[in-house]
């Protein structure tokens, strides 16, 4: 779509965000819900990725749907760029509002309706993922996508990022669980996407909106598919003396036809960090890697699946294989996995989490490359990831105040990305592009493909005011306005924290 | 004019650019088995991808497969079966249909009960947009959120945004046991809503569960109205599911030949009118009633329901004056109606005739501003 680029000329720069805009927004949401002072805005200068600090020009926190609509319409009238933000748990810098207006949606926490008969719920965007599952638990239901940040992250944020999680191996990622969205476009127009019954006869507008990282507008309400709680669950911990053996076990398990609810790998560095923390789960600290495997479903036949998995782990070289005896042990095993990133805090002051996907059969090869990259650059690379999906999360604990170490971290991140792409993989499995991955988009997409994405964005946001500077690199969209950070970053090369 | 493209995606892009230059309109075709579906196309030229075939990447351990758009489902089945795998898509028609058409039309059959629809199994696409640009969306791995989701946008877009030239799909390992059972009602007629409610309580998810009406049941050799289950899993699980089936469907279960699924998918090949009637799953009884009302004048109408999905499909050989009756009945229904195949003047009658959605029109403009590809399909007034 190269020929379309002429139409993507940069728009005129937005007017400065000033006190009068704050006053107009305060008239909608109240004085206390508009933050203007630099000291107040500092809280919102980062999301969960510590490599970037970009302060918003202003932050506004509407409390109702009507207020969100009024705020966005005021921003449209004022031609001011904005960035929707949920809990800010994103790991790609996607919620940073560099000089733009940050629209915080975490006050919109109503579960609007639960329909247990049709297994759906309609929620506001600020509903916390785990809170939704708690809200529908009395019906024997839950919301299946379970990012590790589920205790804090919001459904709106999950929709924006097409979030995944351990149980997405069997149950699918966010996009497989969203039926309908009422979306507020950046120009203030409200549109209905999808249908609660799941049957539509036009384009898959929900599929298109999910994962658009806030560049297409704001989800005002979201109708999700709920999942019945399984009759039975078995959680297995298998530990191995080599990463390679653990990776082979992963491929063999998936090949049997059993689709585990989750199939996670935790390497030794991560195990040791977890076991030294308050999240200690009883993982063997001398193992090279452990697999956390869960199967669920009907009671009948489940023990057979467990036996098959145990047998595969043993024949792949597992040292020990154990099945959680009860719910308490199961919860403890999972807590270790879900809090692994937090536990890394014991090692160093900062942590970067990479997110890439490789074909399952390439896991041993890529993990070996990742290990060598870490050794060559004298970095402590730890791995904890969704092995069943081939979704790697190499993470590096480091000191962001040490420029030399920070530079080596960035070099390692590039090398890891290149290794994953060379193996036939992709640059993000669940964390999104945001700002951090912009530099890698050219590795996997041609100029024509990126231009097609720009054209799609223009359908929803022709002025490119919603989350400007994210997802598609600027040289593809010429999206320079409202994105000072990316412009500066492009000029000075890869970011160094 | 028909051109079977056998060269490359570049050749397809050349063809689209050529059409753009000449102001020509292209009707995109796969195997050509379902050309009358999805609203009449106003075009004198056909762009056939029937010769654009071949599996380009398949590593069994990855459970993914990449193939050119004209590759038939049969070819894929034959390639992956020896490895104990399958592509769990069974659109109505036959396995002679192509991968590209299956994804472009988002057609889903009985297996959608367990595995979802093409949007759940398509991982990445290459397509030629109406601007003649070769575009890739998604990737070749099972999880990917890089960039805007062009794969889902193109899935079900009926070739109006781009000509799909290649697709990567997710495969599944075949279950250890795969059994087909039929249950015929012992006394009264089948309670479709009751089947759905029972499925909802059941701890298992069948691979497929379809309710068929008397006419279709007879054609399938089931003797009449029936519920047909396809059960999968390990042998212990399937044994337990078999035991529970009779209770679920309200009658004794008998094992039937799995070829019943192939027959079910092929049953409406000669139908002139195929409609999907849907509601929220809990209201599937009402959807079934609507479908029954629609087909009442036709003794041979074939009706089947996917109770878990709330979708009822009805096929008839409606012709002539009966169409008017259809149009008036359709207009009075509360169910959502999606037509797969219909005579031209029914496309132009409410509720099948709809104004194009502005947002969707803008998307179409972005990808195919000159409306070169499949003009007439999706939301636009049918061409008589």
PDB file of C-alpha atoms in Angstrom, chain A residues 25-229:
ATOM      1  CA  UNK A  25     -11.720  18.846  31.746  1.00  0.00           C
ATOM      2  CA  UNK A  26     -12.169  19.646  35.442  1.00  0.00           C
ATOM      3  CA  UNK A  27     -15.582  21.040  34.566  1.00  0.00           C
ATOM      4  CA  UNK A  28     -16.482  17.545  33.381  1.00  0.00           C
ATOM      5  CA  UNK A  29     -14.865  15.322  36.021  1.00  0.00           C
ATOM      6  CA  UNK A  30     -14.204  17.649  38.947  1.00  0.00           C
ATOM      7  CA  UNK A  31     -11.013  19.398  40.097  1.00  0.00           C
ATOM      8  CA  UNK A  32      -9.657  16.425  41.992  1.00  0.00           C
ATOM      9  CA  UNK A  33      -9.763  14.228  38.921  1.00  0.00           C
ATOM     10  CA  UNK A  34      -7.447  16.327  36.810  1.00  0.00           C
ATOM     11  CA  UNK A  35      -3.736  16.255  37.556  1.00  0.00           C
ATOM     12  CA  UNK A  36      -1.623  19.032  36.194  1.00  0.00           C
ATOM     13  CA  UNK A  37       1.400  19.477  38.458  1.00  0.00           C
ATOM     14  CA  UNK A  38       4.632  17.723  37.404  1.00  0.00           C
ATOM     15  CA  UNK A  39       5.004  16.128  40.847  1.00  0.00           C
ATOM     16  CA  UNK A  40       1.531  14.565  40.540  1.00  0.00           C
ATOM     17  CA  UNK A  41       2.155  13.392  36.996  1.00  0.00           C
ATOM     18  CA  UNK A  42       5.375  11.643  37.934  1.00  0.00           C
ATOM     19  CA  UNK A  43       3.327   8.630  39.069  1.00  0.00           C
ATOM     20  CA  UNK A  44       2.212   8.131  35.480  1.00  0.00           C
ATOM     21  CA  UNK A  45       5.599   8.600  33.807  1.00  0.00           C
ATOM     22  CA  UNK A  46       6.123   4.836  33.428  1.00  0.00           C
ATOM     23  CA  UNK A  47       4.174   1.672  33.054  1.00  0.00           C
ATOM     24  CA  UNK A  48       5.578  -1.652  34.272  1.00  0.00           C
ATOM     25  CA  UNK A  49       8.531  -1.363  31.898  1.00  0.00           C
ATOM     26  CA  UNK A  50      11.228   0.651  33.661  1.00  0.00           C
ATOM     27  CA  UNK A  51      13.191   1.587  30.535  1.00  0.00           C
ATOM     28  CA  UNK A  52      11.062   4.569  29.604  1.00  0.00           C
ATOM     29  CA  UNK A  53       9.977   7.647  31.514  1.00  0.00           C
ATOM     30  CA  UNK A  54       7.709  10.035  29.668  1.00  0.00           C
ATOM     31  CA  UNK A  55       5.529  12.396  31.595  1.00  0.00           C
ATOM     32  CA  UNK A  56       2.007  13.137  30.448  1.00  0.00           C
ATOM     33  CA  UNK A  57       1.059  16.760  29.868  1.00  0.00           C
ATOM     34  CA  UNK A  58      -2.021  16.234  31.991  1.00  0.00           C
ATOM     35  CA  UNK A  59      -3.943  13.325  33.475  1.00  0.00           C
ATOM     36  CA  UNK A  60      -7.704  13.049  33.727  1.00  0.00           C
ATOM     37  CA  UNK A  61      -9.698  10.363  35.501  1.00  0.00           C
ATOM     38  CA  UNK A  62     -13.341  10.177  34.430  1.00  0.00           C
ATOM     39  CA  UNK A  63     -15.606   8.168  36.716  1.00  0.00           C
ATOM     40  CA  UNK A  64     -18.511   7.362  34.422  1.00  0.00           C
ATOM     41  CA  UNK A  65     -19.085   6.442  30.835  1.00  0.00           C
ATOM     42  CA  UNK A  66     -20.660   9.839  30.177  1.00  0.00           C
ATOM     43  CA  UNK A  67     -17.615  11.563  31.598  1.00  0.00           C
ATOM     44  CA  UNK A  68     -15.300   9.517  29.357  1.00  0.00           C
ATOM     45  CA  UNK A  69     -17.350  10.517  26.339  1.00  0.00           C
ATOM     46  CA  UNK A  70     -17.395  14.176  27.357  1.00  0.00           C
ATOM     47  CA  UNK A  71     -13.632  14.178  28.022  1.00  0.00           C
ATOM     48  CA  UNK A  72     -12.795  12.597  24.672  1.00  0.00           C
ATOM     49  CA  UNK A  73     -15.126  14.956  22.840  1.00  0.00           C
ATOM     50  CA  UNK A  74     -13.464  17.910  24.539  1.00  0.00           C
ATOM     51  CA  UNK A  75     -10.053  16.561  23.525  1.00  0.00           C
ATOM     52  CA  UNK A  76     -11.322  16.142  19.968  1.00  0.00           C
ATOM     53  CA  UNK A  77     -12.579  19.725  19.934  1.00  0.00           C
ATOM     54  CA  UNK A  78      -9.208  20.882  21.228  1.00  0.00           C
ATOM     55  CA  UNK A  79      -7.282  18.646  18.824  1.00  0.00           C
ATOM     56  CA  UNK A  80      -5.239  17.260  21.703  1.00  0.00           C
ATOM     57  CA  UNK A  81      -3.682  13.767  21.635  1.00  0.00           C
ATOM     58  CA  UNK A  82      -4.487  11.366  24.454  1.00  0.00           C
ATOM     59  CA  UNK A  83      -3.498   7.976  25.783  1.00  0.00           C
ATOM     60  CA  UNK A  84      -6.001   5.628  27.414  1.00  0.00           C
ATOM     61  CA  UNK A  85      -4.589   3.854  30.460  1.00  0.00           C
ATOM     62  CA  UNK A  86      -5.876   1.078  32.678  1.00  0.00           C
ATOM     63  CA  UNK A  87      -3.730  -0.129  35.565  1.00  0.00           C
ATOM     64  CA  UNK A  88      -0.463   0.666  33.798  1.00  0.00           C
ATOM     65  CA  UNK A  89       0.815  -2.905  34.118  1.00  0.00           C
ATOM     66  CA  UNK A  90       1.823  -3.066  30.443  1.00  0.00           C
ATOM     67  CA  UNK A  91       5.355  -4.145  29.645  1.00  0.00           C
ATOM     68  CA  UNK A  92       5.973  -2.380  26.349  1.00  0.00           C
ATOM     69  CA  UNK A  93       5.578   1.290  27.207  1.00  0.00           C
ATOM     70  CA  UNK A  94       2.182   1.293  25.516  1.00  0.00           C
ATOM     71  CA  UNK A  95       0.482   3.399  28.186  1.00  0.00           C
ATOM     72  CA  UNK A  96       3.006   6.197  28.263  1.00  0.00           C
ATOM     73  CA  UNK A  97       1.584   9.604  27.439  1.00  0.00           C
ATOM     74  CA  UNK A  98       4.522  11.713  26.380  1.00  0.00           C
ATOM     75  CA  UNK A  99       3.198  15.214  26.715  1.00  0.00           C
ATOM     76  CA  UNK A 100      -0.282  14.025  25.757  1.00  0.00           C
ATOM     77  CA  UNK A 101      -3.362  13.774  27.970  1.00  0.00           C
ATOM     78  CA  UNK A 102      -3.483  10.560  29.938  1.00  0.00           C
ATOM     79  CA  UNK A 103      -7.074   9.314  30.242  1.00  0.00           C
ATOM     80  CA  UNK A 104      -7.138   6.985  33.251  1.00  0.00           C
ATOM     81  CA  UNK A 105      -9.978   4.465  33.042  1.00  0.00           C
ATOM     82  CA  UNK A 106      -9.419   2.657  36.324  1.00  0.00           C
ATOM     83  CA  UNK A 107     -12.422   4.272  38.000  1.00  0.00           C
ATOM     84  CA  UNK A 108     -14.830   2.570  35.598  1.00  0.00           C
ATOM     85  CA  UNK A 109     -15.095  -0.651  37.550  1.00  0.00           C
ATOM     86  CA  UNK A 110     -18.725  -1.678  37.165  1.00  0.00           C
ATOM     87  CA  UNK A 111     -19.653  -5.196  36.170  1.00  0.00           C
ATOM     88  CA  UNK A 112     -22.680  -4.031  34.211  1.00  0.00           C
ATOM     89  CA  UNK A 113     -24.355  -7.397  33.656  1.00  0.00           C
ATOM     90  CA  UNK A 114     -23.696 -11.089  34.131  1.00  0.00           C
ATOM     91  CA  UNK A 115     -25.621 -13.552  31.989  1.00  0.00           C
ATOM     92  CA  UNK A 116     -24.833 -16.993  33.383  1.00  0.00           C
ATOM     93  CA  UNK A 117     -27.239 -18.674  30.964  1.00  0.00           C
ATOM     94  CA  UNK A 118     -25.365 -17.402  27.938  1.00  0.00           C
ATOM     95  CA  UNK A 119     -21.994 -17.426  29.678  1.00  0.00           C
ATOM     96  CA  UNK A 120     -21.332 -13.732  29.139  1.00  0.00           C
ATOM     97  CA  UNK A 121     -20.658 -10.629  31.178  1.00  0.00           C
ATOM     98  CA  UNK A 122     -20.588  -6.981  30.196  1.00  0.00           C
ATOM     99  CA  UNK A 123     -18.099  -4.829  32.052  1.00  0.00           C
ATOM    100  CA  UNK A 124     -16.608  -1.376  32.128  1.00  0.00           C
ATOM    101  CA  UNK A 125     -12.996  -1.124  30.981  1.00  0.00           C
ATOM    102  CA  UNK A 126     -11.515  -0.537  34.442  1.00  0.00           C
ATOM    103  CA  UNK A 127     -12.734  -3.832  35.904  1.00  0.00           C
ATOM    104  CA  UNK A 128      -9.735  -5.738  37.188  1.00  0.00           C
ATOM    105  CA  UNK A 129      -9.248  -9.113  35.504  1.00  0.00           C
ATOM    106  CA  UNK A 130      -9.230 -11.145  38.724  1.00  0.00           C
ATOM    107  CA  UNK A 131     -12.172  -9.149  40.105  1.00  0.00           C
ATOM    108  CA  UNK A 132     -14.279 -10.217  37.132  1.00  0.00           C
ATOM    109  CA  UNK A 133     -13.596 -13.862  37.854  1.00  0.00           C
ATOM    110  CA  UNK A 134     -14.468 -13.254  41.527  1.00  0.00           C
ATOM    111  CA  UNK A 135     -17.708 -11.539  40.501  1.00  0.00           C
ATOM    112  CA  UNK A 136     -18.885 -14.480  38.408  1.00  0.00           C
ATOM    113  CA  UNK A 137     -17.571 -17.212  40.723  1.00  0.00           C
ATOM    114  CA  UNK A 138     -20.981 -17.689  42.403  1.00  0.00           C
ATOM    115  CA  UNK A 139     -22.226 -18.951  39.027  1.00  0.00           C
ATOM    116  CA  UNK A 140     -19.402 -21.487  38.755  1.00  0.00           C
ATOM    117  CA  UNK A 141     -17.814 -19.386  36.027  1.00  0.00           C
ATOM    118  CA  UNK A 142     -14.600 -17.493  35.420  1.00  0.00           C
ATOM    119  CA  UNK A 143     -12.966 -15.283  32.819  1.00  0.00           C
ATOM    120  CA  UNK A 144     -10.318 -17.483  31.234  1.00  0.00           C
ATOM    121  CA  UNK A 145      -7.469 -15.196  30.053  1.00  0.00           C
ATOM    122  CA  UNK A 146      -5.220 -14.848  33.079  1.00  0.00           C
ATOM    123  CA  UNK A 147      -2.205 -12.562  32.655  1.00  0.00           C
ATOM    124  CA  UNK A 148       0.287 -12.869  35.486  1.00  0.00           C
ATOM    125  CA  UNK A 149      -0.684  -9.323  36.460  1.00  0.00           C
ATOM    126  CA  UNK A 150      -4.332 -10.326  36.734  1.00  0.00           C
ATOM    127  CA  UNK A 151      -4.629  -9.086  40.308  1.00  0.00           C
ATOM    128  CA  UNK A 152      -4.105  -5.547  38.995  1.00  0.00           C
ATOM    129  CA  UNK A 153      -4.563  -5.367  35.223  1.00  0.00           C
ATOM    130  CA  UNK A 154      -7.896  -4.306  33.758  1.00  0.00           C
ATOM    131  CA  UNK A 155     -10.149  -5.859  31.130  1.00  0.00           C
ATOM    132  CA  UNK A 156      -9.884  -2.671  29.055  1.00  0.00           C
ATOM    133  CA  UNK A 157      -6.109  -2.970  29.139  1.00  0.00           C
ATOM    134  CA  UNK A 158      -6.355  -6.665  28.309  1.00  0.00           C
ATOM    135  CA  UNK A 159      -8.485  -5.790  25.274  1.00  0.00           C
ATOM    136  CA  UNK A 160      -6.020  -3.126  24.172  1.00  0.00           C
ATOM    137  CA  UNK A 161      -3.077  -5.496  24.424  1.00  0.00           C
ATOM    138  CA  UNK A 162      -4.833  -8.745  23.472  1.00  0.00           C
ATOM    139  CA  UNK A 163      -3.389 -10.081  26.703  1.00  0.00           C
ATOM    140  CA  UNK A 164      -2.527 -13.707  27.234  1.00  0.00           C
ATOM    141  CA  UNK A 165      -1.606 -15.749  30.276  1.00  0.00           C
ATOM    142  CA  UNK A 166      -0.706 -19.276  31.367  1.00  0.00           C
ATOM    143  CA  UNK A 167      -4.154 -20.737  30.730  1.00  0.00           C
ATOM    144  CA  UNK A 168      -4.354 -19.324  27.212  1.00  0.00           C
ATOM    145  CA  UNK A 169      -2.675 -22.462  25.890  1.00  0.00           C
ATOM    146  CA  UNK A 170      -5.983 -24.277  26.150  1.00  0.00           C
ATOM    147  CA  UNK A 171      -8.495 -21.475  26.409  1.00  0.00           C
ATOM    148  CA  UNK A 172      -7.151 -18.890  23.975  1.00  0.00           C
ATOM    149  CA  UNK A 173      -6.060 -15.284  24.425  1.00  0.00           C
ATOM    150  CA  UNK A 174      -8.222 -12.220  25.019  1.00  0.00           C
ATOM    151  CA  UNK A 175      -9.490 -11.952  21.444  1.00  0.00           C
ATOM    152  CA  UNK A 176     -11.012 -15.427  21.693  1.00  0.00           C
ATOM    153  CA  UNK A 177     -13.121 -14.265  24.652  1.00  0.00           C
ATOM    154  CA  UNK A 178     -14.466 -10.888  23.544  1.00  0.00           C
ATOM    155  CA  UNK A 179     -17.890 -10.870  21.895  1.00  0.00           C
ATOM    156  CA  UNK A 180     -18.805  -7.213  21.671  1.00  0.00           C
ATOM    157  CA  UNK A 181     -17.398  -3.796  22.420  1.00  0.00           C
ATOM    158  CA  UNK A 182     -18.973  -0.385  22.586  1.00  0.00           C
ATOM    159  CA  UNK A 183     -16.111   1.777  21.422  1.00  0.00           C
ATOM    160  CA  UNK A 184     -15.578   5.496  21.660  1.00  0.00           C
ATOM    161  CA  UNK A 185     -13.622   6.664  18.645  1.00  0.00           C
ATOM    162  CA  UNK A 186     -11.089   9.461  19.090  1.00  0.00           C
ATOM    163  CA  UNK A 187     -13.459  11.923  17.375  1.00  0.00           C
ATOM    164  CA  UNK A 188     -16.089  11.241  20.038  1.00  0.00           C
ATOM    165  CA  UNK A 189     -18.243   8.950  17.920  1.00  0.00           C
ATOM    166  CA  UNK A 190     -19.671   5.871  19.673  1.00  0.00           C
ATOM    167  CA  UNK A 191     -19.794   2.616  17.695  1.00  0.00           C
ATOM    168  CA  UNK A 192     -20.978  -0.910  18.471  1.00  0.00           C
ATOM    169  CA  UNK A 193     -18.632  -3.691  17.432  1.00  0.00           C
ATOM    170  CA  UNK A 194     -19.569  -7.386  17.339  1.00  0.00           C
ATOM    171  CA  UNK A 195     -22.639  -8.911  18.966  1.00  0.00           C
ATOM    172  CA  UNK A 196     -23.326 -10.586  22.286  1.00  0.00           C
ATOM    173  CA  UNK A 197     -24.371 -13.766  20.505  1.00  0.00           C
ATOM    174  CA  UNK A 198     -21.056 -13.912  18.690  1.00  0.00           C
ATOM    175  CA  UNK A 199     -22.550 -14.120  15.189  1.00  0.00           C
ATOM    176  CA  UNK A 200     -21.841 -11.218  12.858  1.00  0.00           C
ATOM    177  CA  UNK A 201     -22.072 -10.918   9.110  1.00  0.00           C
ATOM    178  CA  UNK A 202     -19.671  -8.084   8.379  1.00  0.00           C
ATOM    179  CA  UNK A 203     -16.015  -7.625   9.131  1.00  0.00           C
ATOM    180  CA  UNK A 204     -14.669  -8.937  12.409  1.00  0.00           C
ATOM    181  CA  UNK A 205     -14.646  -5.527  14.033  1.00  0.00           C
ATOM    182  CA  UNK A 206     -14.046  -6.927  17.503  1.00  0.00           C
ATOM    183  CA  UNK A 207     -11.088  -8.924  16.226  1.00  0.00           C
ATOM    184  CA  UNK A 208      -9.821  -5.764  14.603  1.00  0.00           C
ATOM    185  CA  UNK A 209     -10.184  -3.591  17.737  1.00  0.00           C
ATOM    186  CA  UNK A 210      -8.727  -6.087  20.202  1.00  0.00           C
ATOM    187  CA  UNK A 211      -4.962  -5.662  20.337  1.00  0.00           C
ATOM    188  CA  UNK A 212      -5.032  -2.197  18.780  1.00  0.00           C
ATOM    189  CA  UNK A 213      -3.217  -0.874  21.856  1.00  0.00           C
ATOM    190  CA  UNK A 214      -5.443   2.129  22.375  1.00  0.00           C
ATOM    191  CA  UNK A 215      -4.791   3.474  18.874  1.00  0.00           C
ATOM    192  CA  UNK A 216      -8.380   2.930  17.718  1.00  0.00           C
ATOM    193  CA  UNK A 217     -10.136   4.537  20.659  1.00  0.00           C
ATOM    194  CA  UNK A 218     -11.493   3.573  24.067  1.00  0.00           C
ATOM    195  CA  UNK A 219     -13.653   0.555  24.918  1.00  0.00           C
ATOM    196  CA  UNK A 220     -16.575   1.940  26.936  1.00  0.00           C
ATOM    197  CA  UNK A 221     -18.027  -1.462  27.663  1.00  0.00           C
ATOM    198  CA  UNK A 222     -16.896  -4.930  26.833  1.00  0.00           C
ATOM    199  CA  UNK A 223     -18.961  -8.115  26.580  1.00  0.00           C
ATOM    200  CA  UNK A 224     -16.810 -11.113  27.400  1.00  0.00           C
ATOM    201  CA  UNK A 225     -17.339 -14.817  27.108  1.00  0.00           C
ATOM    202  CA  UNK A 226     -17.221 -16.602  30.448  1.00  0.00           C
ATOM    203  CA  UNK A 227     -15.913 -20.103  30.949  1.00  0.00           C
ATOM    204  CA  UNK A 228     -17.339 -22.768  33.214  1.00  0.00           C
ATOM    205  CA  UNK A 229     -15.089 -23.814  36.047  1.00  0.00           C
TER     206      UNK A 229
END
